[in-house]
Coordinates of C-alpha atoms and ligand atoms in Angstrom, one line a residue:
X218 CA 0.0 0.0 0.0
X219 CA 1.4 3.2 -1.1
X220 CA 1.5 5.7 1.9
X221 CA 3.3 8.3 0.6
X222 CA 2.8 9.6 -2.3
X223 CA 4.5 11.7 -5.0
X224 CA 2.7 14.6 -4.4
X225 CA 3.1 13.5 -0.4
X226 CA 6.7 13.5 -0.6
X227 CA 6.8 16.9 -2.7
X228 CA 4.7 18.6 -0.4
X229 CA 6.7 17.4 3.2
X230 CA 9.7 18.5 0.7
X231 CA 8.5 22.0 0.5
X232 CA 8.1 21.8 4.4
X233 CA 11.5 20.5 4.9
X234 CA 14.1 19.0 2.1
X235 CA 14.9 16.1 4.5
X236 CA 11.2 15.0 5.6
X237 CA 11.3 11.1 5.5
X238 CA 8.6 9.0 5.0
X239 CA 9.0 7.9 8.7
X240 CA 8.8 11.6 9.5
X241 CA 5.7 12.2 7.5
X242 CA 4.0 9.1 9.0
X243 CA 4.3 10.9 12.9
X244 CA 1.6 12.5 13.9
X245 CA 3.8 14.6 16.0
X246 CA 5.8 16.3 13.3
X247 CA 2.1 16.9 11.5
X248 CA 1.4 18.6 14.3
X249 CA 4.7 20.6 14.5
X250 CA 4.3 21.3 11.1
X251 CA 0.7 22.7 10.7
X252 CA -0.3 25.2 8.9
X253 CA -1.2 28.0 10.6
X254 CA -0.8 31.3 8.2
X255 CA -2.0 31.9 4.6
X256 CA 2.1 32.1 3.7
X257 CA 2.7 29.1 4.9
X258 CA -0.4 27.4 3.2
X259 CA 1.1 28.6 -0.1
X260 CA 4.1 27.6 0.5
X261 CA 2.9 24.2 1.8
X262 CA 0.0 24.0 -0.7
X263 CA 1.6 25.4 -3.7
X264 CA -1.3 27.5 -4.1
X265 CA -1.0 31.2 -5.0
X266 CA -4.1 33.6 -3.6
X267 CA -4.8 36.5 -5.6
X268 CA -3.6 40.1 -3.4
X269 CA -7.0 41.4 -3.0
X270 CA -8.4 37.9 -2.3
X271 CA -5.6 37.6 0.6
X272 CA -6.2 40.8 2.8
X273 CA -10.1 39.6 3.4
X274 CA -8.8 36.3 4.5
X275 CA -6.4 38.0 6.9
X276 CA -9.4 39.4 8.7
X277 CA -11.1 36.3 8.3
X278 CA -8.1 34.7 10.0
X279 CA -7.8 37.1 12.6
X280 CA -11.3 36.0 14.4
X281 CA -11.3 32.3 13.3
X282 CA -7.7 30.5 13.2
X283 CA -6.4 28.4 10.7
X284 CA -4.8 25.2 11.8
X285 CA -4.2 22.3 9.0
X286 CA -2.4 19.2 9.3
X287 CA 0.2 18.4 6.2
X288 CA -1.2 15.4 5.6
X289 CA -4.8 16.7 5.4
X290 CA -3.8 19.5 2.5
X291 CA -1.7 16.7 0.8
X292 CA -5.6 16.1 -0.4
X293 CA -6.6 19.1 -1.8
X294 CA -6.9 19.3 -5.5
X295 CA -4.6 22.4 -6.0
X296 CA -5.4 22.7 -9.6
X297 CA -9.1 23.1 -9.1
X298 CA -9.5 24.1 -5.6
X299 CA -12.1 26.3 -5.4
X300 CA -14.1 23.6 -5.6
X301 CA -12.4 21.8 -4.0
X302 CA -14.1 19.8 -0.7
X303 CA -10.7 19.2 1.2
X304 CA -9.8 22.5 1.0
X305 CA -13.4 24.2 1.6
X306 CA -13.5 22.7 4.9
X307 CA -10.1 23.6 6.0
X308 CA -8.9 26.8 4.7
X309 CA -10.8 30.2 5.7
X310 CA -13.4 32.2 3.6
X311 CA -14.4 35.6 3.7
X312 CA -18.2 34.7 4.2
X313 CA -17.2 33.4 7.4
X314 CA -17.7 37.2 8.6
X315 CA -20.9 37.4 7.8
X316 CA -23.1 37.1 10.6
X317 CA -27.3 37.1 10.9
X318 CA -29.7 36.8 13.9
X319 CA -30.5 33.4 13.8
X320 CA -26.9 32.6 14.1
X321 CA -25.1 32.2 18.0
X322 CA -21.8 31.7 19.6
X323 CA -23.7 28.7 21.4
X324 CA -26.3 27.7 19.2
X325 CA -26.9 24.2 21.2
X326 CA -26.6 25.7 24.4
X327 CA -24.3 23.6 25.6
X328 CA -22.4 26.2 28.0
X329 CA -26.2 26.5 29.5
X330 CA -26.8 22.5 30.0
X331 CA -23.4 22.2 32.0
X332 CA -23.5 21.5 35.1
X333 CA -19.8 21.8 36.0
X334 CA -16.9 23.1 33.5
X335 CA -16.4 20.6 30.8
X336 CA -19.4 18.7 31.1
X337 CA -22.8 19.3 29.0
X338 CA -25.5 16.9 30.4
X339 CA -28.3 17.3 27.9
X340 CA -30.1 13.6 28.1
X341 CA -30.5 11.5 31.1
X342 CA -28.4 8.8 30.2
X343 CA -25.7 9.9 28.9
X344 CA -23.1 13.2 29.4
X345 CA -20.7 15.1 26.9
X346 CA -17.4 15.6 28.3
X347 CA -15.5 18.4 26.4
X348 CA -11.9 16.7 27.0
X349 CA -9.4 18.9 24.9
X350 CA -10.0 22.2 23.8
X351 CA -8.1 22.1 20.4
X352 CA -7.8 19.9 17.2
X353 CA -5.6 18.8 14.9
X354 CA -7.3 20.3 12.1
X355 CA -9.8 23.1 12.4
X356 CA -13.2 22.5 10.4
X357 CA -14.6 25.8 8.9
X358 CA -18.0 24.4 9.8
X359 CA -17.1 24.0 13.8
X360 CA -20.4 24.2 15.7
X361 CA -18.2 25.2 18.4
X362 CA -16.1 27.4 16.0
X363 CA -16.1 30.9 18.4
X364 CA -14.2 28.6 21.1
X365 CA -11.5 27.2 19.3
X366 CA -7.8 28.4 19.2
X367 CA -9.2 31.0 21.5
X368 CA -7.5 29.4 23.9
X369 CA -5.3 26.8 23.1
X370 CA -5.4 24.8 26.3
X371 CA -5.3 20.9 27.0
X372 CA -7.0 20.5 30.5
X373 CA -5.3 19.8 33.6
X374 CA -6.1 16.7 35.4
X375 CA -7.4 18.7 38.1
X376 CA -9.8 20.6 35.5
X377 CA -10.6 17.2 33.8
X378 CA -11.4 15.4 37.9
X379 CA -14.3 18.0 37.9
X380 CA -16.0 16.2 35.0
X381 CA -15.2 12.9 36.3
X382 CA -16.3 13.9 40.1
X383 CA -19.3 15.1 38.3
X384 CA -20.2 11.5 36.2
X385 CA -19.2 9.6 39.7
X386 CA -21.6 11.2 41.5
X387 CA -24.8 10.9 38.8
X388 CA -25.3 7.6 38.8
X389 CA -27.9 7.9 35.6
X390 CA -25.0 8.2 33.3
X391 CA -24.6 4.9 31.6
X392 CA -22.9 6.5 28.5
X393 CA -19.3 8.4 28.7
X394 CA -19.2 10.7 25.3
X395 CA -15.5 12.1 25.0
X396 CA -15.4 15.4 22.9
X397 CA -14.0 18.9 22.7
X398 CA -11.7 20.0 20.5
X399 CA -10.7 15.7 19.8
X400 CA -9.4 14.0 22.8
X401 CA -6.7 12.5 20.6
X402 CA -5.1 15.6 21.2
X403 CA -4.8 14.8 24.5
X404 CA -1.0 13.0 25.1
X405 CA -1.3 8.3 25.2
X406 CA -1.0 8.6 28.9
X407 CA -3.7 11.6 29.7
X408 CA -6.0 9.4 27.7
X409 CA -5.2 6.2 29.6
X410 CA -5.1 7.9 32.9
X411 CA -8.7 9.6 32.2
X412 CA -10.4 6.5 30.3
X413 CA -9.2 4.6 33.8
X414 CA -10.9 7.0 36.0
X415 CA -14.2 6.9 33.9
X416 CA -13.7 3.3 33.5
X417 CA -13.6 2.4 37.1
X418 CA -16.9 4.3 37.9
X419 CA -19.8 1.2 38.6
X420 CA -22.4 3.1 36.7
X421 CA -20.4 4.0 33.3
X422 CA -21.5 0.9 31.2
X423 CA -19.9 2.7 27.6
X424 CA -17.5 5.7 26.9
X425 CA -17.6 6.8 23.5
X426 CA -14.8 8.9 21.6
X427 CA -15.8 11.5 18.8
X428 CA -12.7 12.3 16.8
X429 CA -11.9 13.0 13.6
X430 CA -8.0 12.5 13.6
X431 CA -8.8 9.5 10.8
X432 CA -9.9 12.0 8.5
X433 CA -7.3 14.5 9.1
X434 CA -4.2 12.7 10.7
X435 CA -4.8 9.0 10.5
X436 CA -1.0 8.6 11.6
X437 CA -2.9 9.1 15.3
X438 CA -4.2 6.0 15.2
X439 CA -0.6 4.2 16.4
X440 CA -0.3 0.9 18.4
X441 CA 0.8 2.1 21.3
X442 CA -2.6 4.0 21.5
X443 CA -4.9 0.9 20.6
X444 CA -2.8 -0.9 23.7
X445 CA -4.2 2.1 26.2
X446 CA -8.2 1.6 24.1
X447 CA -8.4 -1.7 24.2
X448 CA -8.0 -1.9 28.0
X449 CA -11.3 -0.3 28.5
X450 CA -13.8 -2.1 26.4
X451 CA -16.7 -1.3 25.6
X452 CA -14.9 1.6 23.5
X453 CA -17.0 2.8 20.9
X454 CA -15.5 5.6 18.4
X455 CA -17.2 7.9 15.7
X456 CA -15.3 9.8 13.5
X457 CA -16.1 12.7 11.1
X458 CA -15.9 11.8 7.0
X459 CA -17.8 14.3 5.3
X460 CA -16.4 13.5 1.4
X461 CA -15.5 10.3 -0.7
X462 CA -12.4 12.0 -1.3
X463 CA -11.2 11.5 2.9
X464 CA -11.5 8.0 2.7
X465 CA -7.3 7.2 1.8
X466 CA -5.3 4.5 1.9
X467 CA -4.3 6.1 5.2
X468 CA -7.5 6.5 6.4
X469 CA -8.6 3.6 5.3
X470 CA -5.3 1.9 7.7
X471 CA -6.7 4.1 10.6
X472 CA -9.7 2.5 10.6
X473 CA -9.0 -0.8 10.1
X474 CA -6.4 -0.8 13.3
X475 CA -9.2 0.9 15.3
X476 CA -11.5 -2.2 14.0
X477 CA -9.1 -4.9 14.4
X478 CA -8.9 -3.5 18.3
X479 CA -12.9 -4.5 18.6
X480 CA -13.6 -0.8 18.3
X481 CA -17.1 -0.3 16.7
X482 CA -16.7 2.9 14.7
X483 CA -19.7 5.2 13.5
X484 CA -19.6 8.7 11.3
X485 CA -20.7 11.5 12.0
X486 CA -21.1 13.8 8.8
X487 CA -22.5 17.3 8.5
X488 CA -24.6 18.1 5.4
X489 CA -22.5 21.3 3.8
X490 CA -23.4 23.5 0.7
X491 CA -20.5 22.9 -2.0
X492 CA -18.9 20.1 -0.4
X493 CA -21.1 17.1 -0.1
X494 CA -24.7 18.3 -1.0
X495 CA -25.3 16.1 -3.4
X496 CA -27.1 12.4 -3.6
X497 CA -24.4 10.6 -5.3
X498 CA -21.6 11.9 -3.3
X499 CA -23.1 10.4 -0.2
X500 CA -24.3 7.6 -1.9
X501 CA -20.5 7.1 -2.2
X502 CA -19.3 8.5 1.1
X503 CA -21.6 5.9 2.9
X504 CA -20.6 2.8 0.7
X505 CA -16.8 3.5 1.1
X506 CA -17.3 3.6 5.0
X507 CA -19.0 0.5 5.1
X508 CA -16.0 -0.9 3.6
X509 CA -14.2 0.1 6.0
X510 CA -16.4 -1.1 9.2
X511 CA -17.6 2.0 9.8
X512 CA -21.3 2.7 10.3
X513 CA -22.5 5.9 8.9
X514 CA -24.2 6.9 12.2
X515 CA -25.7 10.9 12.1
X516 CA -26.0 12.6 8.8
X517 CA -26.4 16.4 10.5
X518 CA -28.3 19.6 9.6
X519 CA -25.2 22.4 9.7
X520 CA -26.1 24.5 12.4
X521 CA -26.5 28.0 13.5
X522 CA -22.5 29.0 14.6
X523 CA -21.8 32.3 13.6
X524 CA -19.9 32.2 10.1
X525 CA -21.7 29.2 8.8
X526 CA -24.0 30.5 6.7
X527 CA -22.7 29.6 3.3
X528 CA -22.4 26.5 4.5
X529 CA -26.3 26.1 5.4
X530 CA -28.7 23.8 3.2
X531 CA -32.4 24.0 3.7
X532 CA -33.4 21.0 5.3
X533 CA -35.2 19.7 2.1
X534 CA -31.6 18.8 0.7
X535 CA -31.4 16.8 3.5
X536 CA -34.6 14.6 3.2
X537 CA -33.5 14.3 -0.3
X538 CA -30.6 12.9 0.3
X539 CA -32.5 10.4 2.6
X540 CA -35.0 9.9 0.2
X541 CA -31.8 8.5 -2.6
X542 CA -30.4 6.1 0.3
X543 CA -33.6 4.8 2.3
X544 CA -34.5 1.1 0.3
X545 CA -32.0 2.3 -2.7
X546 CA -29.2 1.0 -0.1
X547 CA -27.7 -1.2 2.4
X548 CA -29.8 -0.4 5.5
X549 CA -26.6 -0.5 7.8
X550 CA -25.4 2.5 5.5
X551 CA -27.7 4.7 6.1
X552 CA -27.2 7.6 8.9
X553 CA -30.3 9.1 10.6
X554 CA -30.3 12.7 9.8
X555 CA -30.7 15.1 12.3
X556 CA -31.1 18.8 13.2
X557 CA -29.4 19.7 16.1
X558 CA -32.2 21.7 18.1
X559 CA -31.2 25.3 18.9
X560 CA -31.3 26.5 21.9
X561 CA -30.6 23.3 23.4
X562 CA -33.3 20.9 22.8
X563 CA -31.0 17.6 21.2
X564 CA -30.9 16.4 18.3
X565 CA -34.1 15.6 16.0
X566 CA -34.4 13.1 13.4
X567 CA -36.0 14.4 10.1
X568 CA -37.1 11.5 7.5
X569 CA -39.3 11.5 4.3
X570 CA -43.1 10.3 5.6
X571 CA -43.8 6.8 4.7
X572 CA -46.9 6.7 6.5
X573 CA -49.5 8.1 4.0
X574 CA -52.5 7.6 6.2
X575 CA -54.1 5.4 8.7
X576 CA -57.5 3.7 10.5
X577 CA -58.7 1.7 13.1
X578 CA -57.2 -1.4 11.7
X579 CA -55.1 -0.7 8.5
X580 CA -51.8 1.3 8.0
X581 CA -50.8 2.6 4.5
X582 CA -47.6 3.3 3.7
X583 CA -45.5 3.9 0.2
X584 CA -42.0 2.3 0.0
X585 CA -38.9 3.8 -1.6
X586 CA -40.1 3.1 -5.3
X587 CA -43.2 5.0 -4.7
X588 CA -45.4 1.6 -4.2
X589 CA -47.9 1.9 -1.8
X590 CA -49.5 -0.7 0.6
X591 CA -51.7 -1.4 3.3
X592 CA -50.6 -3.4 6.7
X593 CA -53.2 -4.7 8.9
X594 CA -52.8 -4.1 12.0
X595 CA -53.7 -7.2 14.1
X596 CA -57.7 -7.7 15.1
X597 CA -56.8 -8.7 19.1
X598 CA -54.3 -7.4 20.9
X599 CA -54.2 -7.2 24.3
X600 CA -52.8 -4.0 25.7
X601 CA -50.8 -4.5 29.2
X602 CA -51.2 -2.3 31.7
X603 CA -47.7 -1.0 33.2
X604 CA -47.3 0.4 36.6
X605 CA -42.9 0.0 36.1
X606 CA -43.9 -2.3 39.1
X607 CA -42.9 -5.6 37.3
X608 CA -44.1 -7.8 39.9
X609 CA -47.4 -8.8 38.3
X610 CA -46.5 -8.7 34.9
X611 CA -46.0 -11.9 32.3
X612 CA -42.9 -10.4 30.3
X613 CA -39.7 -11.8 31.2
X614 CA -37.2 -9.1 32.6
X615 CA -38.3 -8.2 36.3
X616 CA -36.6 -5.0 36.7
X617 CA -36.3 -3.2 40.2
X618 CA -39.0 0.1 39.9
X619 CA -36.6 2.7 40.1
X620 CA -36.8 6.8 40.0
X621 CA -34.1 6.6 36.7
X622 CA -36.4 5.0 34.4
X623 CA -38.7 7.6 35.5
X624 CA -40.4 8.6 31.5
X625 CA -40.1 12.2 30.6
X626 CA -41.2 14.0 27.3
X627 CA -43.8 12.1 24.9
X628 CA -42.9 8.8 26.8
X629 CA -44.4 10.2 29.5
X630 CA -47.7 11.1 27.7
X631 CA -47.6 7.6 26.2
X632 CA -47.5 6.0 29.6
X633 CA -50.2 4.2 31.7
X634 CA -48.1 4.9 34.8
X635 CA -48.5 8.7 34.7
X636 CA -51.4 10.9 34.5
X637 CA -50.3 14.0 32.3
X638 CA -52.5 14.0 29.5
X639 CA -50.4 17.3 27.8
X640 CA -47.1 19.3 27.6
X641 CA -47.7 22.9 28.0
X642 CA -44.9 25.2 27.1
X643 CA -44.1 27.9 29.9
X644 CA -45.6 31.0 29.7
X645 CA -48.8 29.6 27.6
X646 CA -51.3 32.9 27.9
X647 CA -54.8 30.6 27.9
X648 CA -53.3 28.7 31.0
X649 CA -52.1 31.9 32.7
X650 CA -55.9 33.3 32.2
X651 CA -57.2 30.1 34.3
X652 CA -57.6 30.5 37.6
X653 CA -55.2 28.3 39.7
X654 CA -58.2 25.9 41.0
X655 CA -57.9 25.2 36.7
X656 CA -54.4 24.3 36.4
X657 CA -53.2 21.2 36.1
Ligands
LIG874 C1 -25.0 14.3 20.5 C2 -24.9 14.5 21.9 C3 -24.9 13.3 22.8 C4 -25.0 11.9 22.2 O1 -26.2 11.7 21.6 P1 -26.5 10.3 20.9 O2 -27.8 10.6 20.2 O3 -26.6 9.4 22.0 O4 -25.4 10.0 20.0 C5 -24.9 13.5 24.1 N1 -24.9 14.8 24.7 C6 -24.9 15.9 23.9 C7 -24.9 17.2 24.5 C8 -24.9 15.8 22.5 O5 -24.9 16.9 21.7

């Protein structure tokens, strides 16, 4: 398998006349050696910006840093890359300046959901731990683009203990979600230290890592860091391949070393204007991860960070996008798409309908191809009463009752165990007119 190529080798020359391969294969001298200036991206690139073009990415520059990894511009296309989707997501544009009022600093409210520094604990299961505050590439579509270089810090362990005091002492959270910035950043024995910790807490069944060093320095994935994951099983990772044009021989490595270590791997891709809104690009993004063991996991709605905004498709290019993989595919390679609620609500999954209409006993639907049919629903079925006291009940699993299972949302409306018949949003004017005697 050819690792370095040509165009590899000319590049790390440019960088340095005596770059070896072995040099070019360690993620720490791709880290030394990224790219942090317009200059240097020409001279690394081999690109040559226009004058006028250059002093409006200076400013652009100057709010939102530019960091890019050797290895990730040794993709770019420099003959055509204005169009090019390597290089769209990692060098700066102009329209990053341009700001409207839908658009926030925090669009998910994370700072608002965190209950101590580092932590954003958003559903009941599961907690967000922001682990590393910088990457090794930074995407021009960051959600959390306002925070990133500002401060280019890697927590202490006595900044990282609060977030780990914090899951010890919540014993709901079942699921460990490692974030930031990408805790790869963070140095083989930080990560083994902190994945002990969590590890060792009774209640923490998974811990998850979101990272996208296999897109943008695959050389990360090393043995000597797949020794520290696979001590701490169940490990799951998901990654961040947005383009066919990621998916390298050296990515391709990258993931196959994470698999081989029992690592299930998942994507994560955002849904970008100019880069990959198209049906047959993600047709192709999804079939080449399945190759590689990964599942394409969230296809996401870009969302409102300030400086997105040419980014930003309306939703409908997402449900058509949805529309060309659900039945036209491999149902393991389709990724649930989702808008990320603003303001803090999690994420929502948007689909095309398949359910055209419905009665008492029948169900019609429409497939993929347009055919539509008619399910009938069963003529007896006994609906069981459930109380979460599983005692009397003829199902198998007796769990304990307990206040964690406790249903909130439309689960709760659903529910035999709890009387709310509605969801009223706060501040509702008709209930304010009722009298208090009416409330309720
Ligand atoms: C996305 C996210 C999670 C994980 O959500 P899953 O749907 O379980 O993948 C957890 N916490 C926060 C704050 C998130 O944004």
């Amino acid at each position: 398998m050819q690792i370095f190529n040509e165009k590899q080798q000319n590049l790390a020359h440019r960088i340095n006349e005596d770059t070896t391969l072995k040099n070019w294969k360690d993620w720490k001298w791709q880290l030394k050696h990224s790219v942090k200036s317009i200059d240097k991206f020409e001279l690394v690139s081999g690109i040559k910006f226009p004058a006028d073009y250059r002093k409006k990415l200076e400013e652009t520059l100057e709010i939102f840093p530019l960091s890019v990894t050797p290895y990730y511009i040794s993709l770019i296309d420099v003959d055509n890359y204005e169009n090019d989707p390597v290089f769209k997501q990692s060098f700066a544009d102009q329209r990053e300046l341009i700001t409207n009022s839908s658009e926030h600093s925090d669009p998910l409210a994370e700072d608002k959901d965190s209950p101590v520094e580092g932590i954003t604990h958003r559903y009941p299961d599961r907690v967000l731990f922001h682990v590393s505050n910088i990457c090794s590439m930074y995407c021009r579509h960051c959600t959390r683009k306002r925070k990133v270089g500002d401060v280019d810090f890697v927590p202490s362990k006595a900044q990282l203990e609060k977030g780990i005091e914090y899951i010890k002492n919540t014993p709901q959270v079942r699921d460990v979600l490692l974030s930031g910035g990408d805790p790869f950043m963070l140095s083989d024995s930080m990560l083994d230290w902190l994945l002990s910790e969590i590890s060792q807490i009774e209640h923490v069944e998974v811990i998850r890592i979101g990272t996208r060093m296999p897109v943008v320095l695959p050389y990360r994935i090393t043995d000597s860091l797949l020794e520290i994951l696979k001590k701490y099983h169940p490990i799951w990772i998901n990654t961040h391949f947005n383009h066919p044009r990621e998916v390298t021989d050296s990515a391709s490595e990258a993931l196959a070393m994470l698999a081989n270590a029992g690592i299930p791997l998942g994507n994560q891709s955002v849904l970008l204007a100019d880069v990959n809104d198209c049906p047959r690009i993600m047709k192709k993004l999804v079939h080449d991860l399945v190759k590689n063991r990964v599942r394409p996991y969230y296809l996401y709605q870009c969302d409102l960070s300030e400086g997105l905004a040419h980014f930003r498709t309306p939703v409908g290019k997402g449900i058509e996008i949805m529309e060309s993989l659900i039945g036209h595919t491999s149902g393991f390679a389709v990724p649930t798409y989702v808008i990320d609620a603003p303001g803090g609500g999690g994420k929502i999954p948007v689909m095309p309908n398949y359910i055209i209409s419905w009665s008492t006993n029948k169900v019609i639907l429409r497939n993929y191809e347009g055919v539509i049919t008619t399910y009938q629903e069963p003529d007896s079925y006994e609906a069981r009463a459930c109380d979460r006291d599983c005692k009397n009940c003829d199902l198998d699993l007796k769990m304990q009752p307990s206040k964690e299972y406790a249903a909130t949302g439309i689960e709760k409306l659903l529910s035999d165990y709890d009387d709310s018949i509605s969801l009223i949003p706060e501040g509702n004017e008709r209930y304010e007119r009722r009298s208090d005697e009416d409330n309720g």
